[in-house]
Amino acid sequence: MIPRLRSDHGQQPSHPGFFERLVEAGFAGDVETSAASRTVSATDNSIYQIVPSGILFPKGVDDLKVIASVLSEPRFRKIAIVPRGGGTGTNGQSLTSDVVVDCSRHMNRILEIDPARRVARVQAGVVKDQLNRALKPYGLFFAPELSTSNRATIGGMVSTDACGQGSCLYGKTSNHVLGLHIVLTDGSDWWSRPMDDAELAGIMTQQDRIGDIHRTVETIAREKRECIAAVFPKLNRYMTGYDLAHIRRENGRFDLNAILCGSEGTLAMIAEAELNLLPIPAKAALVNIRYGDFNAALEDARNLTALKVASVETVDEKVLGLARKDIVWTGIAGFFPDGDAVPANGINIVEVLADDAAGLEEKLAALTQTLDRGQDAGRLGYTVARDPQDIEAIWTMRKRAVGLLGNVDGPIRPVAFVEDTAVPPENLAAYIREFRALLDDAGVSYGMFGHVDAGVLHVRPALDLTREDHAPMVRRISDAVVALTRKHGGVLWGEHGKGVRSEYVPEFFGDLYPDLQDIKRAFDPENRLNPGKIAAPSSAPAPLLKIDEVPLRGASDRVIGNEIRAAFDNAAYCNGNGACFDFDETSPMCPSYKATRDRRFSPKGRAMLMREWLRLLADKGIDPRKEAGRLRSCNSFARLPARLFNSLNPKNRADFSHEVREAMDSCLACKACAGQCPVKVSVPAFRSKFLELYYGRYLRPLKDPLVSAIETTLPWMRRVRPLYNLAAGTALGQRLMRTAGLTSLPLLPKTSLRTAASRLGIATADPEALAKLSAAERQAIVVFVPDAFTASFDPDVVIAAIKLAQKMGLSPLLAASHVNGKALHVHGYLGQFEKAALKTANHLQRLAQTGVTLVGLDPSMTLAFRSEYKGTALSAPVLLPQEWLAANLERLAKNITTPSGKRFQLLPHCTERSNAPASTAQWKAVFDAVKIKLETIQAGCCGMAGTFGHETRNRAVSEQLYAMSWAGPIAASSDDTVVMATGYSCRSQAKAIDAIRPPHPLEILSQLVD
């Protein structure tokens, strides 16, 4: 039995009375000081870990002013605050031991779009892709491109002056900021906009902080003009963070936003931003060029840039190899074929933009002619992508590159600390050769990719920072890279901000560093905004953070040990890339985060909590694997008194395990993280291991044994169908079910699957009988493996599959009733699951060994045979229906009745979308074979997710998720628009909420095939 755990992250905040005073003063947002919340906010996408004393989630500018007002009170003058956006910084920009101010949860409204002026006004927590989705109907977009655009907030983009691919064309965030609504530590708020000299002169007369700021900045810009010109390199990725070189715009107007953009929350809190918008390019194409050598790709990138293309992105062999194993590769593999004489060890992605189709083709022709002539550049070949979906898919691969570098086996993994250097593009090839030699001499591997047109290189050396010989390499490599970038006329911070790397600011800024300190003094005289970053104020000198004096994540992971880290499904290897913070409700990634906007309830949050839980166990000498073995070997009833005592004992109320369990309870076990996380963090897998151990110490809720036993009790319930339907379908019965923690239970149909199948003469597959058949006979047999839920509650789908197989000239059989065990696994009954899985795997393997085809029906249950069943005897595939049909298209295409005037749309199961990426394309191929164009609806989770939506505590979230992306498509179904759903739980949810049961594609196909 695991012990009671107490996290030092849960100690009382170091600022007594501050959070209570905020509420008294009118703070309307959320205040979180729990160990779980602080643990999740202790990390970002960097190598560092600093636990904050609390997190504030303001609801608007008034809350920011309340924070500043309370900070000004004498007893709270020692407290510092650090703004936080998407939480994906690579250099610890938003990490602090003080108070985090996170605007992403509530301050996420688009306040105004003015298409005529091409201006948008947004709150700081609006996500870039969220804004661009709203702008698309107007033909406009917010230009700076980021790999993290689906979770990067505008406030965070402003704070790091973010940019990425296409910066040579579109510039940085600061190039598109028209105004910033800021709040200072004295409570004053100000709209910073460019101004002429007359307006500036008036503001400089003000005897307040705003006046002091403008006087200070104007004096430095005027008096240090020559020094600024000498210090600031002439780069596309110029030095941001107190950008003295651009205080005066080209038109001469004074622009304080040049100082604020890139200031990383050290000067002010950003409440709102007014942004310049651009027309969406009318036509685009990508030319994807393959090289046998990465150096050849880099050298050629200079030639390509000279052709005046929109952008050039370079990817090395390591990232390319990882991409080939990723979910995105299925959709783009055709653009990177394998048939070259030598393997592709580098690629350039060249973007071409034009105002119309003719202009695009003209530019492409010029480019491809150059490529065809220049075979001496080491090119293996190229492809052209014109379709917008293909272009988006290729860019998605490139965007995932940072995360993909973390998806390697073992504890030595690429980490971020020198990942965004920038040098003049003409120096890049020589710079990279020296950079690679530096890393090779250090004996570390690495991955490289970058915006070569802008001279920016992303490099992540592979280290294991739990190792005492690897941790000092952060210093050695950083110092060497700083010297190398200076040698080649570049900067250390080309894209991702300074953060902990601020210790190098005085070296790069030289004689201008005292001026940065003076600017910091004018904005934040007491050094209370993100202290230790960029500059310390001249009024309160303090040291800048040093890269090897800030706590590393590795120090915590060292306690856990590599064996335990490896045993818990990449939880400890989450690098904070934040792909799970995707704002888009039509994306399958982490529905619980989308519904709650609570980062604890995301894969990243749960992974961080699991790391801390494993660390606390290790501190007490507990090996969770051995503890799980002991639990499975002893009698559960014998442990009942101890579990009852622990559940009632008040001393256990502060157990950190309860906070971990709360985060795990909100997980839908949809496996989107396992498929879509670049690092392949699998929350359902480590969640099950946690629940097994947690409930070895505490009592389970009543619904757990009921749900986990559902597959074994369904045959019994079938025999007492009227009694079950009375409990599930009447008001009194539903009230009783709710007391047990269950709701929205489906009814059992009048005719069972066995009865319906026997009427069709369908037998149960028997391995011995199958073995006696000829090879030709077995080849024509398809054995359907219906899960207990589809078989019991939705047998029409199974019957449709049987009839379709018969019409295709095949001989269908049914697998014997079996326990798939997914419900057992989801709820942490891992001992029982192993026994059930062993029995089922042995039976299915015996069937498969006869040479027959096995086909499952529900995506989630079928895919369990490929994930949860790893390590069992089942080596033969249990196919998804579309996989089976796609292999038999010639049989399917006979005798088709194609309906006219109807639209056919598909809502795929989210586990299917994220873990079987070819599945939707296979459904399209199947419907193409029957002369029907299938539209795949982009929707997120329906909210049911197996048993999740049937649990009373989850029902509100379940219905919220359904409303977010499923309700619209289901409501649009009609006689002329057929909306299909592949998942049993999805169909059950639609029926429960909207009284509409979308058909399974097999049912439609069975009707169409004569």
Short mmCIF file of N, CA, C and O in Angstrom, two decimals, residues 755-807:
data_model
loop_
_atom_site.label_atom_id
_atom_site.label_comp_id
_atom_site.label_asym_id
_atom_site.label_seq_id
_atom_site.Cartn_x
_atom_site.Cartn_y
_atom_site.Cartn_z
N THR A 755 -29.91 -13.60 -31.35
CA THR A 755 -31.18 -13.97 -32.00
C THR A 755 -31.19 -13.52 -33.46
O THR A 755 -31.54 -14.29 -34.36
N ALA A 756 -30.80 -12.25 -33.67
CA ALA A 756 -30.79 -11.72 -35.04
C ALA A 756 -29.80 -12.47 -35.91
O ALA A 756 -30.08 -12.76 -37.08
N ALA A 757 -28.65 -12.82 -35.36
CA ALA A 757 -27.64 -13.53 -36.15
C ALA A 757 -28.09 -14.94 -36.48
O ALA A 757 -27.86 -15.44 -37.59
N SER A 758 -28.73 -15.60 -35.52
CA SER A 758 -29.19 -16.98 -35.78
C SER A 758 -30.26 -17.01 -36.86
O SER A 758 -30.33 -17.95 -37.64
N ARG A 759 -31.07 -15.96 -36.93
CA ARG A 759 -32.08 -15.89 -37.99
C ARG A 759 -31.43 -15.80 -39.37
O ARG A 759 -32.01 -16.22 -40.37
N LEU A 760 -30.22 -15.23 -39.40
CA LEU A 760 -29.48 -15.13 -40.66
C LEU A 760 -28.59 -16.34 -40.90
O LEU A 760 -27.88 -16.42 -41.91
N GLY A 761 -28.62 -17.28 -39.95
CA GLY A 761 -27.80 -18.48 -40.09
C GLY A 761 -26.33 -18.25 -39.82
O GLY A 761 -25.48 -18.98 -40.34
N ILE A 762 -26.01 -17.24 -39.01
CA ILE A 762 -24.61 -16.92 -38.72
C ILE A 762 -24.15 -17.66 -37.47
O ILE A 762 -24.76 -17.54 -36.40
N ALA A 763 -23.09 -18.41 -37.63
CA ALA A 763 -22.58 -19.23 -36.54
C ALA A 763 -21.47 -18.50 -35.78
O ALA A 763 -20.95 -17.47 -36.23
N THR A 764 -21.13 -19.08 -34.64
CA THR A 764 -19.99 -18.58 -33.87
C THR A 764 -18.72 -19.25 -34.37
O THR A 764 -18.69 -20.47 -34.58
N ALA A 765 -17.70 -18.44 -34.59
CA ALA A 765 -16.44 -18.97 -35.13
C ALA A 765 -15.78 -19.90 -34.13
O ALA A 765 -15.63 -19.56 -32.95
N ASP A 766 -15.38 -21.08 -34.61
CA ASP A 766 -14.74 -22.09 -33.76
C ASP A 766 -13.39 -22.45 -34.39
O ASP A 766 -13.34 -22.87 -35.55
N PRO A 767 -12.28 -22.29 -33.68
CA PRO A 767 -10.97 -22.54 -34.28
C PRO A 767 -10.82 -23.96 -34.84
O PRO A 767 -10.24 -24.14 -35.91
N GLU A 768 -11.36 -24.95 -34.11
CA GLU A 768 -11.22 -26.32 -34.58
C GLU A 768 -11.99 -26.54 -35.88
O GLU A 768 -11.48 -27.16 -36.83
N ALA A 769 -13.20 -26.00 -35.93
CA ALA A 769 -14.00 -26.16 -37.15
C ALA A 769 -13.36 -25.42 -38.32
O ALA A 769 -13.34 -25.90 -39.46
N LEU A 770 -12.82 -24.24 -38.07
CA LEU A 770 -12.18 -23.48 -39.13
C LEU A 770 -10.95 -24.20 -39.67
O LEU A 770 -10.67 -24.16 -40.87
N ALA A 771 -10.23 -24.85 -38.79
CA ALA A 771 -9.01 -25.54 -39.22
C ALA A 771 -9.29 -26.66 -40.19
O ALA A 771 -8.41 -27.06 -40.97
N LYS A 772 -10.51 -27.20 -40.16
CA LYS A 772 -10.86 -28.31 -41.04
C LYS A 772 -11.25 -27.85 -42.44
O LYS A 772 -11.38 -28.67 -43.36
N LEU A 773 -11.46 -26.55 -42.61
CA LEU A 773 -11.84 -26.03 -43.92
C LEU A 773 -10.62 -25.90 -44.82
O LEU A 773 -9.48 -25.85 -44.37
N SER A 774 -10.88 -25.81 -46.11
CA SER A 774 -9.79 -25.61 -47.07
C SER A 774 -9.28 -24.18 -46.96
O SER A 774 -9.97 -23.30 -46.44
N ALA A 775 -8.10 -23.94 -47.49
CA ALA A 775 -7.51 -22.60 -47.46
C ALA A 775 -8.38 -21.60 -48.20
O ALA A 775 -8.54 -20.46 -47.77
N ALA A 776 -8.96 -22.03 -49.33
CA ALA A 776 -9.83 -21.15 -50.11
C ALA A 776 -11.07 -20.78 -49.31
O ALA A 776 -11.53 -19.62 -49.35
N GLU A 777 -11.62 -21.75 -48.59
CA GLU A 777 -12.82 -21.47 -47.78
C GLU A 777 -12.50 -20.50 -46.65
O GLU A 777 -13.28 -19.59 -46.36
N ARG A 778 -11.36 -20.72 -46.02
CA ARG A 778 -10.98 -19.83 -44.91
C ARG A 778 -10.70 -18.41 -45.41
O ARG A 778 -10.97 -17.44 -44.72
N GLN A 779 -10.16 -18.31 -46.62
CA GLN A 779 -9.85 -16.99 -47.17
C GLN A 779 -11.10 -16.16 -47.39
O GLN A 779 -11.06 -14.93 -47.37
N ALA A 780 -12.23 -16.82 -47.58
CA ALA A 780 -13.49 -16.12 -47.83
C ALA A 780 -14.26 -15.82 -46.54
O ALA A 780 -15.36 -15.26 -46.59
N ILE A 781 -13.68 -16.20 -45.41
CA ILE A 781 -14.37 -16.01 -44.13
C ILE A 781 -13.91 -14.72 -43.46
O ILE A 781 -12.72 -14.42 -43.43
N VAL A 782 -14.86 -13.98 -42.96
CA VAL A 782 -14.55 -12.82 -42.13
C VAL A 782 -15.24 -13.02 -40.79
O VAL A 782 -16.43 -13.32 -40.72
N VAL A 783 -14.46 -12.92 -39.73
CA VAL A 783 -14.99 -13.10 -38.37
C VAL A 783 -15.12 -11.72 -37.73
O VAL A 783 -14.13 -11.03 -37.51
N PHE A 784 -16.36 -11.34 -37.45
CA PHE A 784 -16.59 -10.06 -36.78
C PHE A 784 -16.41 -10.24 -35.27
O PHE A 784 -16.87 -11.23 -34.69
N VAL A 785 -15.72 -9.28 -34.68
CA VAL A 785 -15.40 -9.33 -33.25
C VAL A 785 -16.13 -8.17 -32.57
O VAL A 785 -15.54 -7.12 -32.29
N PRO A 786 -17.43 -8.31 -32.35
CA PRO A 786 -18.18 -7.19 -31.76
C PRO A 786 -17.86 -7.03 -30.29
O PRO A 786 -17.76 -8.01 -29.55
N ASP A 787 -17.67 -5.80 -29.86
CA ASP A 787 -17.48 -5.54 -28.44
C ASP A 787 -18.82 -5.68 -27.73
O ASP A 787 -19.89 -5.69 -28.35
N ALA A 788 -18.77 -5.81 -26.42
CA ALA A 788 -19.98 -6.07 -25.63
C ALA A 788 -20.98 -4.93 -25.76
O ALA A 788 -22.20 -5.17 -25.74
N PHE A 789 -20.52 -3.71 -25.90
CA PHE A 789 -21.44 -2.57 -25.94
C PHE A 789 -22.20 -2.50 -27.27
O PHE A 789 -23.42 -2.34 -27.29
N THR A 790 -21.46 -2.62 -28.37
CA THR A 790 -22.13 -2.62 -29.67
C THR A 790 -23.05 -3.83 -29.78
O THR A 790 -24.19 -3.72 -30.27
N ALA A 791 -22.56 -4.99 -29.35
CA ALA A 791 -23.36 -6.22 -29.46
C ALA A 791 -24.63 -6.13 -28.64
O ALA A 791 -25.69 -6.58 -29.08
N SER A 792 -24.55 -5.54 -27.47
CA SER A 792 -25.70 -5.53 -26.56
C SER A 792 -26.67 -4.38 -26.83
O SER A 792 -27.89 -4.58 -26.81
N PHE A 793 -26.12 -3.18 -27.08
CA PHE A 793 -26.97 -1.99 -27.18
C PHE A 793 -27.22 -1.52 -28.62
O PHE A 793 -28.16 -0.79 -28.87
N ASP A 794 -26.38 -1.94 -29.54
CA ASP A 794 -26.49 -1.45 -30.92
C ASP A 794 -26.24 -2.59 -31.91
O ASP A 794 -25.41 -2.47 -32.81
N PRO A 795 -26.98 -3.70 -31.77
CA PRO A 795 -26.69 -4.88 -32.61
C PRO A 795 -26.96 -4.66 -34.09
O PRO A 795 -26.45 -5.42 -34.92
N ASP A 796 -27.72 -3.62 -34.44
CA ASP A 796 -28.00 -3.36 -35.86
C ASP A 796 -26.72 -3.12 -36.65
O ASP A 796 -26.65 -3.43 -37.84
N VAL A 797 -25.70 -2.57 -35.99
CA VAL A 797 -24.43 -2.34 -36.67
C VAL A 797 -23.78 -3.67 -37.03
O VAL A 797 -23.25 -3.85 -38.13
N VAL A 798 -23.82 -4.61 -36.11
CA VAL A 798 -23.22 -5.93 -36.37
C VAL A 798 -23.99 -6.64 -37.48
O VAL A 798 -23.39 -7.24 -38.38
N ILE A 799 -25.30 -6.57 -37.44
CA ILE A 799 -26.13 -7.22 -38.47
C ILE A 799 -25.86 -6.59 -39.83
O ILE A 799 -25.77 -7.28 -40.86
N ALA A 800 -25.69 -5.26 -39.85
CA ALA A 800 -25.37 -4.59 -41.12
C ALA A 800 -24.03 -5.07 -41.66
O ALA A 800 -23.87 -5.28 -42.87
N ALA A 801 -23.05 -5.26 -40.78
CA ALA A 801 -21.74 -5.77 -41.20
C ALA A 801 -21.87 -7.17 -41.77
O ALA A 801 -21.25 -7.50 -42.80
N ILE A 802 -22.67 -7.99 -41.13
CA ILE A 802 -22.87 -9.37 -41.60
C ILE A 802 -23.50 -9.37 -42.99
O ILE A 802 -23.04 -10.06 -43.91
N LYS A 803 -24.55 -8.58 -43.14
CA LYS A 803 -25.25 -8.53 -44.43
C LYS A 803 -24.34 -7.97 -45.54
O LYS A 803 -24.36 -8.44 -46.68
N LEU A 804 -23.55 -6.98 -45.19
CA LEU A 804 -22.64 -6.41 -46.18
C LEU A 804 -21.61 -7.45 -46.61
O LEU A 804 -21.31 -7.57 -47.81
N ALA A 805 -21.07 -8.19 -45.67
CA ALA A 805 -20.10 -9.23 -46.01
C ALA A 805 -20.72 -10.28 -46.93
O ALA A 805 -20.09 -10.74 -47.89
N GLN A 806 -21.97 -10.64 -46.64
CA GLN A 806 -22.64 -11.63 -47.50
C GLN A 806 -22.82 -11.08 -48.92
O GLN A 806 -22.60 -11.80 -49.90
N LYS A 807 -23.20 -9.82 -49.02
CA LYS A 807 -23.39 -9.21 -50.35
C LYS A 807 -22.06 -9.11 -51.10
O LYS A 807 -22.05 -9.05 -52.33
#
